[in-house]
Coordinates of C-alpha atoms in Angstrom, one line a residue:
M139 CA -54.2 -32.4 -31.4
R140 CA -51.9 -34.3 -29.0
D141 CA -48.8 -33.1 -30.8
A142 CA -50.0 -29.5 -30.6
V143 CA -50.7 -29.7 -26.9
A144 CA -47.3 -31.4 -26.3
A145 CA -45.7 -28.5 -28.2
G146 CA -47.4 -26.0 -25.8
V147 CA -50.4 -24.9 -27.9
G148 CA -53.2 -23.9 -25.6
A149 CA -56.6 -25.4 -25.6
G150 CA -58.2 -22.0 -26.3
R151 CA -56.1 -21.7 -29.5
L152 CA -57.1 -25.1 -30.6
R153 CA -60.8 -24.1 -30.3
R154 CA -60.4 -21.0 -32.5
S155 CA -62.8 -20.9 -35.5
D156 CA -60.0 -20.0 -37.9
L157 CA -58.5 -23.5 -37.6
G158 CA -59.8 -26.2 -40.0
R159 CA -61.2 -29.5 -38.6
P160 CA -60.8 -32.0 -41.4
F161 CA -60.9 -35.0 -39.0
H162 CA -61.5 -35.7 -35.4
G163 CA -58.4 -34.7 -33.4
I164 CA -56.9 -32.8 -36.3
R165 CA -56.5 -29.0 -36.7
T166 CA -55.1 -27.2 -39.7
Q167 CA -54.0 -23.7 -40.2
P168 CA -55.3 -21.6 -43.1
G169 CA -53.2 -22.0 -46.2
D170 CA -53.1 -21.7 -49.9
D171 CA -56.0 -24.2 -50.3
D172 CA -58.2 -21.8 -48.4
L173 CA -57.8 -19.1 -51.0
D174 CA -60.5 -18.5 -53.7
P175 CA -60.0 -21.2 -56.4
D176 CA -58.7 -20.3 -59.8
E177 CA -61.8 -20.4 -62.1
D178 CA -59.6 -21.5 -65.0
E179 CA -58.0 -24.4 -63.1
D180 CA -58.5 -27.8 -64.7
P181 CA -61.1 -29.8 -62.7
F182 CA -58.7 -32.8 -62.6
A183 CA -55.9 -30.6 -61.1
R184 CA -58.3 -28.9 -58.7
Q185 CA -59.7 -32.2 -57.3
A186 CA -56.2 -33.7 -57.1
R187 CA -54.9 -30.6 -55.2
E188 CA -57.8 -30.7 -52.8
R189 CA -57.6 -34.4 -52.3
L190 CA -53.9 -34.3 -51.6
S191 CA -54.4 -31.5 -49.0
R192 CA -57.0 -33.6 -47.3
I193 CA -54.8 -36.7 -47.2
R194 CA -51.8 -34.8 -45.8
A195 CA -54.2 -33.4 -43.1
C196 CA -55.1 -36.9 -42.2
A197 CA -51.6 -38.2 -42.0
P198 CA -51.0 -37.3 -38.3
R199 CA -53.8 -39.8 -37.5
L200 CA -51.8 -42.7 -38.8
R201 CA -50.6 -45.1 -36.1
D202 CA -48.0 -47.9 -36.3
G203 CA -49.1 -50.4 -38.9
Q204 CA -51.5 -48.1 -40.7
F205 CA -50.8 -46.8 -44.2
L206 CA -52.5 -45.0 -47.1
C207 CA -53.9 -47.3 -49.7
K208 CA -56.0 -47.4 -52.9
E209 CA -57.0 -44.0 -54.3
S210 CA -55.4 -42.2 -51.4
A211 CA -52.0 -43.9 -52.0
A212 CA -52.3 -43.1 -55.7
A213 CA -53.0 -39.4 -54.8
L214 CA -50.0 -39.2 -52.6
W215 CA -47.8 -40.6 -55.4
Q216 CA -49.5 -37.8 -57.5
A217 CA -50.8 -40.3 -60.0
P218 CA -53.5 -39.2 -62.5
L219 CA -56.7 -40.6 -61.0
P220 CA -59.9 -40.3 -62.9
L221 CA -62.2 -37.4 -62.0
A222 CA -64.6 -38.5 -59.2
T223 CA -68.1 -37.2 -59.9
K224 CA -71.6 -37.3 -58.6
D225 CA -74.5 -36.7 -61.0
G226 CA -72.0 -35.6 -63.6
I227 CA -70.4 -32.9 -61.3
A228 CA -66.9 -33.1 -60.0
I229 CA -66.8 -33.8 -56.2
P230 CA -64.6 -31.4 -54.3
G231 CA -61.4 -33.2 -53.4
D232 CA -61.7 -32.3 -49.8
R233 CA -64.9 -34.3 -49.6
L234 CA -63.4 -37.5 -50.9
P235 CA -62.7 -40.3 -48.4
V236 CA -59.2 -41.1 -47.2
H237 CA -58.3 -44.8 -47.5
I238 CA -56.2 -46.3 -44.7
G239 CA -55.0 -49.9 -44.7
V240 CA -53.9 -52.2 -41.9
F241 CA -52.3 -55.7 -42.0
G242 CA -53.5 -58.9 -40.5
T243 CA -55.9 -58.7 -37.5
A244 CA -55.1 -55.1 -36.6
P245 CA -58.3 -53.0 -36.0
L246 CA -59.7 -51.2 -39.0
V247 CA -59.6 -47.4 -38.8
R248 CA -63.2 -46.2 -38.3
A249 CA -63.8 -42.5 -38.4
S250 CA -65.9 -40.0 -40.4
G251 CA -64.3 -39.4 -43.8
I252 CA -62.0 -42.4 -43.6
V253 CA -62.5 -45.9 -45.2
G254 CA -60.5 -48.7 -43.5
H255 CA -59.1 -51.7 -45.5
R256 CA -57.5 -54.9 -44.4
A257 CA -54.4 -55.9 -46.4
R258 CA -52.2 -59.0 -46.5
A259 CA -48.4 -58.8 -46.4
E260 CA -48.1 -61.2 -49.4
T261 CA -50.1 -58.9 -51.7
T262 CA -49.2 -55.4 -50.4
S263 CA -45.9 -53.7 -49.8
T264 CA -45.4 -50.3 -48.3
R265 CA -43.0 -47.4 -48.5
M266 CA -42.4 -44.1 -46.8
L267 CA -43.2 -41.0 -49.0
D268 CA -42.7 -37.6 -47.5
G269 CA -42.7 -39.2 -44.1
I270 CA -46.1 -40.9 -44.6
P271 CA -46.5 -44.7 -44.8
V272 CA -48.1 -45.6 -48.1
A273 CA -48.7 -48.6 -50.3
S274 CA -46.0 -49.0 -52.9
P275 CA -46.8 -47.9 -56.5
A276 CA -47.2 -51.5 -57.7
S277 CA -49.4 -52.5 -54.8
T278 CA -51.4 -49.3 -55.2
W279 CA -52.0 -50.0 -58.9
A280 CA -53.0 -53.6 -58.3
S281 CA -55.5 -52.5 -55.7
L282 CA -57.5 -50.4 -58.2
G283 CA -58.9 -53.1 -60.4
T284 CA -62.4 -51.6 -60.2
L285 CA -61.3 -48.6 -62.3
P286 CA -62.1 -48.5 -66.0
L287 CA -59.5 -50.1 -68.2
V288 CA -58.2 -46.9 -69.8
D289 CA -57.8 -45.3 -66.4
L290 CA -55.8 -48.3 -65.2
V291 CA -53.6 -48.0 -68.2
A292 CA -53.1 -44.2 -67.6
L293 CA -52.1 -44.9 -64.0
G294 CA -49.8 -47.7 -65.1
D295 CA -48.1 -45.5 -67.7
Y296 CA -47.5 -42.9 -65.0
F297 CA -46.0 -45.3 -62.5
C298 CA -43.8 -47.0 -65.1
R299 CA -42.6 -44.0 -67.1
A300 CA -39.0 -44.2 -68.1
W301 CA -37.4 -40.8 -68.0
R302 CA -35.2 -41.0 -71.1
D303 CA -32.6 -38.6 -72.4
G304 CA -33.5 -36.4 -75.3
P305 CA -34.0 -32.7 -76.3
G306 CA -36.8 -31.2 -74.2
R307 CA -37.3 -34.3 -72.1
P308 CA -37.6 -33.3 -68.4
D309 CA -35.8 -35.1 -65.5
A310 CA -33.7 -37.4 -67.7
G311 CA -32.4 -40.4 -65.8
R312 CA -35.0 -40.1 -63.0
P313 CA -36.0 -43.7 -62.0
A314 CA -39.4 -45.0 -62.7
L315 CA -41.7 -45.4 -59.7
A316 CA -42.5 -49.0 -60.7
T317 CA -41.7 -51.5 -63.4
L318 CA -43.9 -53.8 -65.4
D319 CA -42.3 -56.8 -63.7
Q320 CA -43.4 -55.4 -60.3
F321 CA -46.9 -54.9 -61.7
R322 CA -47.1 -58.5 -62.8
L323 CA -45.7 -59.7 -59.5
A324 CA -48.3 -57.6 -57.6
I325 CA -51.3 -58.9 -59.6
G326 CA -50.0 -62.5 -59.3
S327 CA -49.4 -62.4 -55.6
G328 CA -52.9 -63.3 -54.5
R329 CA -56.6 -62.6 -55.0
R330 CA -57.3 -59.3 -56.6
V331 CA -60.6 -57.5 -57.2
G332 CA -60.8 -56.9 -61.0
I333 CA -58.0 -59.4 -61.8
V334 CA -59.2 -59.9 -65.4
R335 CA -59.0 -56.1 -66.1
L336 CA -55.7 -55.8 -64.3
R337 CA -54.2 -58.6 -66.5
E338 CA -55.5 -56.8 -69.6
A339 CA -54.3 -53.4 -68.5
V340 CA -50.7 -54.5 -67.7
E341 CA -50.2 -55.6 -71.3
L342 CA -51.3 -52.1 -72.4
V343 CA -49.0 -50.1 -70.1
R344 CA -46.1 -48.4 -71.8
E345 CA -43.0 -46.7 -70.4
D346 CA -42.9 -43.4 -72.4
S347 CA -46.3 -41.9 -72.0
W348 CA -46.3 -38.4 -70.6
S349 CA -49.9 -37.8 -69.7
P350 CA -53.2 -39.5 -69.1
R351 CA -54.6 -37.9 -72.2
E352 CA -51.9 -39.4 -74.3
S353 CA -52.7 -42.8 -72.7
A354 CA -56.4 -42.4 -73.5
L355 CA -55.6 -41.4 -77.1
R356 CA -53.3 -44.3 -77.6
C357 CA -55.9 -46.7 -76.2
L358 CA -58.6 -45.3 -78.5
I359 CA -56.3 -45.9 -81.5
V360 CA -55.4 -49.4 -80.5
F361 CA -58.9 -50.5 -79.5
A362 CA -60.1 -49.3 -83.0
G363 CA -57.7 -51.8 -84.6
L364 CA -55.2 -49.3 -85.9
P365 CA -51.5 -49.8 -85.6
E366 CA -50.0 -48.7 -82.3
P367 CA -48.1 -45.4 -82.7
T368 CA -44.7 -44.6 -81.2
L369 CA -44.9 -42.4 -78.1
N370 CA -43.1 -39.1 -77.7
H371 CA -41.0 -39.5 -80.8
D372 CA -38.2 -37.0 -81.5
V373 CA -38.3 -35.5 -85.0
Y374 CA -35.3 -34.0 -86.8
D375 CA -35.1 -32.4 -90.2
S376 CA -32.8 -33.5 -93.1
R377 CA -30.0 -31.3 -91.6
G378 CA -30.3 -32.9 -88.2
R379 CA -32.1 -30.0 -86.6
F380 CA -34.4 -30.9 -83.8
L381 CA -38.0 -30.0 -84.7
G382 CA -39.9 -31.3 -81.7
C383 CA -41.0 -34.3 -79.7
V384 CA -44.5 -35.4 -80.9
D385 CA -47.0 -37.1 -78.6
L386 CA -47.7 -40.0 -80.9
A387 CA -46.1 -40.8 -84.3
Y388 CA -46.1 -43.2 -87.2
Q389 CA -42.6 -42.3 -88.1
E390 CA -42.4 -44.3 -91.3
R391 CA -45.4 -42.6 -92.6
R392 CA -44.3 -39.2 -91.2
I393 CA -47.6 -38.8 -89.3
A394 CA -47.7 -37.0 -86.0
I395 CA -50.7 -36.9 -83.6
E396 CA -50.6 -34.0 -81.1
Y397 CA -53.0 -33.6 -78.2
H398 CA -53.7 -30.0 -77.1
G399 CA -54.9 -29.5 -73.6
V400 CA -55.6 -26.1 -72.0
L401 CA -52.5 -24.1 -73.0
H402 CA -51.1 -20.8 -71.8
R403 CA -50.4 -18.2 -74.5
S404 CA -46.6 -18.8 -74.5
R405 CA -47.0 -22.6 -74.8
Y406 CA -49.6 -22.2 -77.5
A407 CA -47.3 -19.9 -79.5
R408 CA -44.5 -22.4 -79.3
D409 CA -46.8 -25.3 -80.4
V410 CA -47.9 -23.3 -83.4
E411 CA -44.3 -22.8 -84.5
R412 CA -43.4 -26.4 -83.8
I413 CA -46.3 -27.8 -85.8
A414 CA -45.5 -25.4 -88.7
A415 CA -41.9 -26.7 -88.7
L416 CA -43.1 -30.3 -88.8
R417 CA -45.4 -29.7 -91.7
A418 CA -42.7 -27.8 -93.6
A419 CA -40.5 -30.9 -93.1
G420 CA -43.2 -33.1 -94.8
W421 CA -45.0 -34.4 -91.7
T422 CA -48.8 -34.7 -91.5
V423 CA -49.9 -33.4 -88.2
I424 CA -53.3 -34.4 -86.7
E425 CA -54.1 -31.9 -83.9
V426 CA -56.4 -33.3 -81.3
T427 CA -58.4 -31.0 -79.0
A428 CA -60.8 -32.0 -76.3
A429 CA -63.7 -31.4 -78.6
L430 CA -62.2 -33.7 -81.3
F431 CA -61.4 -36.4 -78.8
S432 CA -65.0 -36.4 -77.8
N433 CA -66.0 -37.0 -81.4
Q434 CA -64.0 -40.3 -81.6
G435 CA -65.5 -41.4 -84.9
E436 CA -64.2 -38.3 -86.7
L437 CA -60.8 -38.5 -85.0
L438 CA -60.4 -42.1 -86.1
R439 CA -61.4 -41.2 -89.6
R440 CA -58.7 -38.6 -89.8
I441 CA -56.1 -41.0 -88.6
R442 CA -57.2 -43.7 -91.0
R443 CA -57.2 -41.2 -93.9
A444 CA -53.7 -40.1 -93.0
L445 CA -52.5 -43.7 -92.8
L446 CA -54.0 -44.5 -96.2
G447 CA -52.8 -41.3 -97.9

């Protein structure tokens, strides 16, 4: 509130009930996050949005030498964190703790809703993102070794994504947030919680995965002992006409594996036409829904059958 007082905001206004109080000494104005939530919003997206709003509300508390770390750093980098749950129910993102790191002997941040962490300069580097000090992508990833292996791979895929040229590929040429070499340097720079899992995960990270669901599907296939498919493969017909970019492909066998999330009508219609064109060109297309992904035995049987066919 010190900044508000310095800007001339009166004490009475700061006590008004319409202002949010996410943290001691912080006031927020009503905004989009105070509106009724979209009932159709993906729970991952909702939690990420709420968590990010809470983190940004906490940012004015940061003092010299303090920075966002661990899950809070990943959230600020907009990385795909796993859904945080309690008793099988998603926790509202605005109830998740904010993780703040300090170096050396600086005092840990102690406040309601905040978890303080002590970091070492040799294992953690920081950057500024949107004016907020935050652990670098590689340092952030290497600090999350307690996460399940597949979630670590999905986070690594996100940070290391190479934005290549190609039809329908967004943001071509955009630099990756991190590299595999930076990951290896980060996990080798000192003691890490979950170091065995981090070492396993870094070998599974790829540079052309577009979503955490693609990452999870690829891991399922590889862990089952099947050949690793190519990611986001561009398919052309015999006349050179672009048919689409498929999520995963065994191009020599002309097998495409497509994951379908929650789709809007226009996107669904485009996918129907794209898959029809692929099949007309002689491709076998395995369509994976959330329901099929949960039945992993059946999904793997379909992939094996296609590979043997």
